[in-house]
C-alpha atoms as one frame of an Amber mdcrd trajectory, in Angstrom:
protein
   3.792 -75.306  43.892   7.149 -73.772  44.789   9.655 -74.692  47.569  12.602
 -72.522  48.369  15.569 -74.140  50.059  17.584 -72.371  52.854  21.450 -71.888
  51.961  24.234 -71.070  54.289  23.707 -68.046  56.620  19.997 -68.572  56.214
  19.856 -67.051  52.600  17.415 -68.415  49.983  18.934 -71.486  48.223  17.709
 -73.444  45.407  14.188 -73.028  44.122  12.220 -76.077  43.240   8.789 -75.837
  41.463   6.108 -78.041  39.905   2.644 -77.623  38.342  -0.250 -79.764  37.241
  -0.623 -80.232  33.618  -4.156 -80.300  31.594  -5.531 -83.753  30.782  -3.362
 -84.898  27.713  -2.762 -87.809  25.502   0.495 -88.787  27.143  -1.332 -89.101
  30.479   1.315 -86.769  32.123   0.015 -85.485  35.531   2.354 -82.708  36.266
   5.788 -81.003  35.135   8.750 -80.515  37.706  10.963 -77.727  36.591  14.605
 -77.850  36.974  15.873 -76.510  40.388  17.760 -73.168  39.963  19.474 -70.886
  42.595  17.260 -68.268  43.848  19.527 -65.400  42.602  19.085 -66.725  39.157
  15.362 -66.687  39.549  15.507 -63.263  40.721  17.367 -62.116  37.743  14.409
 -63.557  35.577  15.596 -67.325  35.270  14.596 -69.716  32.580  11.378 -71.223
  34.208   7.952 -71.318  32.571   6.360 -69.173  35.290   9.048 -66.633  35.541
   8.058 -63.047  34.356   4.462 -62.280  34.721   3.383 -65.193  37.071  -0.311
 -64.187  37.024  -0.393 -64.409  33.272   1.346 -67.849  33.408  -1.225 -69.027
  36.054  -4.223 -67.601  34.281  -3.042 -69.289  30.873  -2.605 -72.677  32.729
  -6.204 -72.605  34.247  -7.659 -71.846  30.840  -5.839 -74.689  29.348  -6.918
 -77.050  32.109 -10.409 -75.808  31.627 -10.443 -76.391  27.933  -8.920 -79.887
  28.389 -11.563 -80.750  31.003 -13.203 -84.225  30.409 -16.621 -82.814  31.492
 -18.893 -79.943  30.732 -17.829 -77.090  33.017 -21.480 -75.998  33.285 -22.362
 -79.179  34.926 -22.621 -78.792  38.580 -22.691 -82.361  39.613 -20.423 -84.075
  42.019 -17.502 -85.357  40.298 -15.725 -88.720  41.380 -12.568 -90.722  41.138
 -13.315 -94.324  41.833 -10.656 -96.162  44.000 -10.193 -99.979  44.698  -7.560
-101.327  46.989  -7.601-105.024  47.679  -5.720-108.198  47.987  -7.835-109.466
  45.193  -6.529-109.739  41.564  -6.913-106.669  39.384  -9.165-108.554  37.090
 -11.497-109.072  40.097 -11.229-105.602  41.081 -11.760-104.185  37.614 -15.100
-106.300  37.485 -16.315-104.737  40.945 -15.191-101.332  39.901 -17.467-101.685
  36.776 -20.343-102.198  38.925 -19.182 -99.435  41.187 -19.318 -97.328  38.250
 -22.902 -98.220  37.412 -23.872 -97.598  41.036 -22.144 -93.972  40.901 -23.885
 -93.024  37.711 -27.149 -94.206  38.964 -26.661 -91.841  42.092 -26.159 -88.868
  39.710 -22.449 -88.584  40.233 -19.986 -88.188  37.203 -17.086 -90.587  37.035
 -13.949 -88.957  35.822 -11.596 -91.908  36.358 -10.553 -94.947  38.456  -7.610
 -96.453  40.097  -7.100 -99.872  41.523  -4.307-101.389  43.488  -3.543-104.865
  44.635  -1.697-105.079  48.030  -0.439-107.928  50.312  -1.634-105.985  53.271
  -4.074-103.296  53.718  -2.868-100.081  55.426  -5.056 -99.694  58.576  -4.852
 -95.971  58.459  -5.421 -95.126  54.839  -6.213 -98.443  53.212  -3.488 -97.679
  50.615   0.221 -96.759  50.781   1.326 -92.961  50.706   2.528 -93.346  47.049
  -0.846 -94.342  45.889  -2.450 -91.685  47.910  -0.411 -89.190  46.080  -1.257
 -90.519  42.823  -4.995 -90.500  43.645  -4.693 -86.724  44.812  -2.945 -85.719
  41.663  -5.397 -87.561  39.565  -8.334 -85.953  41.284  -6.664 -82.389  41.011
  -5.887 -82.910  37.361  -9.365 -84.031  36.532 -11.152 -81.629  38.924 -12.877
 -84.296  40.954 -14.814 -83.328  43.887 -14.805 -86.700  45.843 -13.376 -90.261
  46.107 -15.434 -93.385  46.053 -13.874 -96.357  47.607 -15.063 -99.945  46.483
 -14.032-101.386  49.955 -15.779-100.599  53.092 -13.959 -97.933  55.061 -13.509
 -97.587  59.020 -14.570 -94.483  60.496 -10.787 -93.719  61.053 -10.019 -94.408
  57.550 -12.580 -91.992  56.269 -11.408 -89.149  58.527  -7.846 -89.652  57.748
  -8.448 -89.756  53.875 -10.532 -86.577  54.087  -7.891 -84.861  56.006  -5.050
 -85.876  53.706  -6.697 -85.556  50.431  -9.058 -82.448  51.259 -11.857 -84.259
  49.157 -15.105 -85.770  50.298 -14.645 -89.499  50.733 -17.396 -92.282  50.747
 -17.304 -95.980  50.366 -19.393 -98.475  48.350 -21.690 -98.944  51.469 -22.495
 -95.142  51.843 -23.161 -94.838  47.949 -25.682 -97.666  48.056 -27.266 -96.116
  51.061 -27.543 -92.751  49.340 -28.957 -94.373  46.235 -31.716 -96.062  48.334
 -32.339 -92.693  49.966 -32.836 -91.168  46.523 -35.097 -93.946  45.394 -37.285
 -94.672  48.487 -40.825 -93.160  47.979 -43.135 -94.972  50.368 -43.332 -94.186
  54.051 -41.932 -97.637  54.747 -38.925 -97.198  52.352 -38.059 -93.738  53.657
 -38.105 -94.840  57.422 -36.069 -98.138  56.670 -33.379 -96.135  54.614 -33.030
 -93.425  57.173 -32.466 -96.125  59.896 -29.884 -97.929  57.815 -28.038 -94.496
  57.136 -28.077 -93.384  60.757 -26.833 -96.868  61.969 -24.037 -96.699  59.249
 -22.889 -93.065  60.124 -23.321 -93.558  64.083 -19.824 -94.774  64.556 -18.512
 -91.906  62.379 -20.168 -89.217  64.388 -17.092 -88.177  66.444 -14.201 -85.842
  65.522 -14.186 -82.316  64.403 -13.036 -80.178  61.637 -13.669 -79.852  57.872
 -13.487 -83.767  57.301 -16.748 -84.173  59.152 -18.521 -81.890  56.802 -17.297
 -83.924  53.831 -18.054 -87.188  55.667 -21.691 -86.244  56.434 -22.627 -84.617
  53.196 -23.186 -88.016  51.472 -23.850 -87.393  47.555 -24.908 -83.913  47.421
 -26.447 -83.983  50.772 -28.929 -86.710  49.861 -30.664 -88.747  52.448 -30.653
 -87.675  56.039 -28.567 -84.669  55.198 -26.406 -82.378  57.459 -29.404 -81.083
  59.510 -30.110 -84.519  60.849 -26.626 -85.856  61.057 -24.761 -82.932  62.632
 -25.928 -84.122  66.032 -24.217 -85.930  68.842 -24.487 -89.659  69.210 -27.155
 -89.431  71.856 -29.572 -87.552  69.609 -28.844 -89.833  66.716 -29.554 -92.916
  68.898 -32.843 -91.418  69.967 -33.890 -90.682  66.429 -33.129 -94.389  65.523
 -35.175 -95.671  68.418 -38.123 -93.350  67.185 -37.810 -94.729  63.664 -37.514
 -98.405  64.683 -40.858 -97.994  66.666 -42.331 -96.630  63.437 -40.961 -99.687
  61.645 -42.559-102.112  64.013 -45.930-100.245  63.506 -45.519-100.303  59.749
 -44.597-104.233  60.006 -47.859-104.963  61.818 -49.716-103.317  58.970 -47.748
-105.537  56.415 -48.468-108.564  58.603 -52.225-107.777  58.679 -52.025-107.445
  54.756 -50.204-110.821  54.514 -52.656-112.757  56.598 -55.603-111.332  54.471
 -53.820-112.672  51.437 -53.106-115.968  53.048 -56.750-116.475  53.937 -57.914
-115.614  50.203 -55.845-118.783  49.161 -54.488-116.989  46.102 -50.869-118.175
  45.497 -48.037-115.619  45.562 -45.256-115.438  43.193 -42.326-113.085  44.332
 -39.877-111.888  41.690 -36.288-111.841  43.053 -33.125-111.118  41.278 -29.880
-109.031  41.101 -30.630-105.303  40.632 -31.366-104.202  37.128 -32.326-107.699
  36.009 -35.704-106.398  34.735 -38.072-107.452  37.545 -40.259-104.189  37.134
 -40.365-104.706  33.329 -41.494-108.327  33.833 -44.100-107.217  36.122 -45.426
-104.483  33.985 -45.522-106.609  30.935 -47.393-109.607  32.729 -49.859-107.551
  34.435 -50.124-104.565  32.071 -49.192-102.298  35.088 -47.008 -99.111  34.983
 -44.523 -99.561  37.847 -41.433 -97.561  37.378 -39.034 -99.361  35.411 -35.675
 -97.690  34.252 -32.281 -99.185  33.048 -30.531 -98.220  36.362 -29.475-100.120
  39.508 -32.142 -99.888  42.254 -34.724 -98.167  39.989 -37.432 -99.303  42.390
 -37.122-100.014  46.106 -40.893-100.167  47.235 -42.386-103.522  46.670 -45.348
-103.621  44.242 -47.977-106.559  44.062 -50.359-107.145  41.124 -52.864-109.734
  40.340 -51.816-111.942  37.401 -54.450-113.879  35.450 -53.493-117.195  33.812
 -54.850-118.815  30.660 -56.718-121.559  32.660 -58.669-118.972  34.519 -56.508
-118.988  37.595 -55.253-116.030  39.588 -52.101-115.306  41.494 -50.559-112.325
  43.101 -47.137-111.521  41.716 -44.880-109.118  43.661 -41.750-107.124  42.465
 -39.052-106.932  45.198 -35.968-104.675  45.871 -33.043-105.788  43.844 -30.083
-107.722  45.374 -26.346-106.856  45.021 -23.157-108.328  46.173 -21.772-106.791
  49.218 -25.355-105.526  50.071 -24.668-103.278  53.120 -25.677-105.092  56.397
 -27.325-102.037  57.572 -29.681-102.312  54.544 -30.202-105.908  55.125 -31.327
-105.244  58.873 -33.355-102.177  57.806 -35.240-103.928  55.028 -35.487-107.311
  56.915 -39.311-106.996  57.358 -39.895-106.096  53.713 -37.692-108.827  52.574
 -39.191-111.195  55.035 -42.471-110.791  52.933 -40.847-113.206  50.402 -41.211
-115.851  52.987 -44.929-115.978  52.331 -44.240-116.645  48.611 -45.743-119.782
  47.116 -42.948-119.545  44.443 -39.799-117.433  43.812 -39.207-116.441  40.252
 -35.513-115.800  39.995 -35.001-113.339  37.261 -31.431-113.166  35.629 -30.069
-110.713  33.185 -28.485-113.490  30.824 -26.854-110.655  28.731 -24.582-109.498
  31.607 -21.225-110.971  31.463 -21.136-111.411  35.297 -24.594-113.163  35.380
 -23.153-116.284  37.006 -21.816-114.069  39.824 -25.255-112.404  40.121 -26.932
-115.866  40.570 -24.544-116.778  43.315 -24.983-113.401  45.070 -28.832-113.829
  45.021 -28.571-117.347  46.116 -26.344-116.464  49.124 -28.899-113.774  50.189
 -31.708-116.152  49.906 -29.841-118.669  52.057 -29.064-115.964  54.611 -32.814
-115.205  54.847 -33.626-119.004  55.077 -35.724-118.786  51.996 -34.155-121.680
  49.953 -36.904-123.944  50.853 -39.453-122.076  48.733 -39.812-123.620  45.291
 -38.033-121.466  42.779 -37.697-121.279  38.965 -34.821-119.623  37.152 -35.696
-117.224  34.175 -33.022-115.816  31.995 -34.083-112.290  30.876 -32.850-110.063
  27.930 -32.260-113.044  25.683 -32.616-110.543  22.739 -29.271-108.880  23.998
 -27.298-112.043  23.913 -24.309-112.234  21.473 -22.929-115.551  20.389 -19.116
-116.219  20.307 -17.099-117.292  17.442 -18.347-120.918  17.601 -21.903-120.553
  18.290 -24.829-118.131  17.460 -26.791-116.488  20.265 -29.560-119.012  20.102
 -27.433-121.971  20.775 -25.520-120.080  23.576 -28.771-119.350  25.219 -30.060
-122.975  24.776 -26.957-124.364  26.360 -27.163-122.014  29.409 -30.936-122.827
  29.839 -30.044-126.615  29.918 -27.009-125.971  32.364 -29.262-123.969  34.709
 -32.691-125.522  34.126 -33.898-122.157  33.080 -36.546-120.455  31.007 -35.565
-117.863  28.373 -37.645-114.741  27.956 -37.355-111.061  27.097 -39.362-109.169
  29.684 -40.338-106.535  27.248 -41.950-108.907  24.728 -44.937-110.991  25.716
 -44.764-113.360  22.909 -41.740-114.922  24.714 -43.819-115.693  27.877 -45.373
-118.935  26.591 -43.080-121.539  28.435 -42.908-119.227  31.664 -46.656-119.086
  31.968 -47.056-122.896  31.564 -44.210-123.516  34.015 -45.740-121.084  36.459
 -49.237-122.672  36.225 -47.820-126.250  36.677 -45.850-125.149  39.723 -48.804
-123.339  41.363 -51.414-125.761  40.419 -49.830-129.371  39.842 -53.337-130.581
  38.912 -53.108-128.518  35.625 -50.074-130.495  34.543 -52.203-133.591  34.196
 -54.953-131.742  32.442 -52.515-130.196  30.039 -51.152-133.696  29.257 -54.765
-135.022  28.668 -55.491-132.102  26.196 -52.370-132.945  24.353 -53.214-136.776
  23.902 -54.560-137.694  20.538 -58.278-138.752  20.611
């Protein structure tokens, strides 16, 4: 970038110049050259770019390419994660770690992250002008194509940030919605996700210009996409009305199936938990099924129900449900309400927790809060600590002691979902909760003759 001042008489004055630097160990973003009089520049000055400017620019671009922190042949979206909040940086960093996992799940490459603690949020940009400059320079240097904010942005903030940064801008909510759009496979799931996306984007369907194309693209145009979103509000509202009518029809079908299960008298176990807690893996191992299970957030959205046979010749239906997450978008809560309400028919909730995650206590709180919102706390619940094989002890205790102490504190049962040998206590606990009379029989069996 070069700026030429105007001297006396309207003649060119001092020349000011700066340029981006490749990613470097010193974390220097750019270099500002000393200001020189225009006449000196015209005579061949002492700046890096004087002489053959094209050669200088080409060499700099080549150096930036060699220093790139990603494979140049990789055509995925590239993001800088941003958090601006009144909360402490420690809390923000923890939330950004989850945002990074969400971003990687969506297929977007993460090139860096920035966080800022503020006393007051800027109503226009969320952050101050100085931090915006820092974000833009970071994005330019690392060749990012989009910014993903951990905080929910208003329609005005999205448009303003798109205009000032000339980058695609989305927030945590749209990121989660886009992941759901990628992951929904059933008819129910696809309709529910599209309703959620349209309701979220409806307030943003105003304004013109390049910022709108950035806004509506989502992640690589996933989900409803530009063809469905480049419409006026009236058509979007009509689409929502049509989809909600479909949801009511689908809900009737689910209600019929639920009544049939209720008449059968077979108890229902619903596995609930934070996303990526291992719910699908547990379902597969317990029932010898092949439900999709991946080490990703929201690997599965569509509920799956399987029959579970217990040692005492008893049967139950066990259901895998969509994973929970803190700051679950309200649009998704509304869209998936009918699906989540199926948990209300459960005889027992199995709350699965990834005990190896440092934030497991926060995950327990988040799931409990959502269950309270859905008025499901009256349903009997057992807490099961999963991934015990991944727990590491601290300096004073080994892993086994750590797990034992945590299980006592939370009245939880430890397992490793991929290892059936660890299910003994869990199966006994499920049987005794579902069929209390078995508890007496078990006690009789263990009494000496």
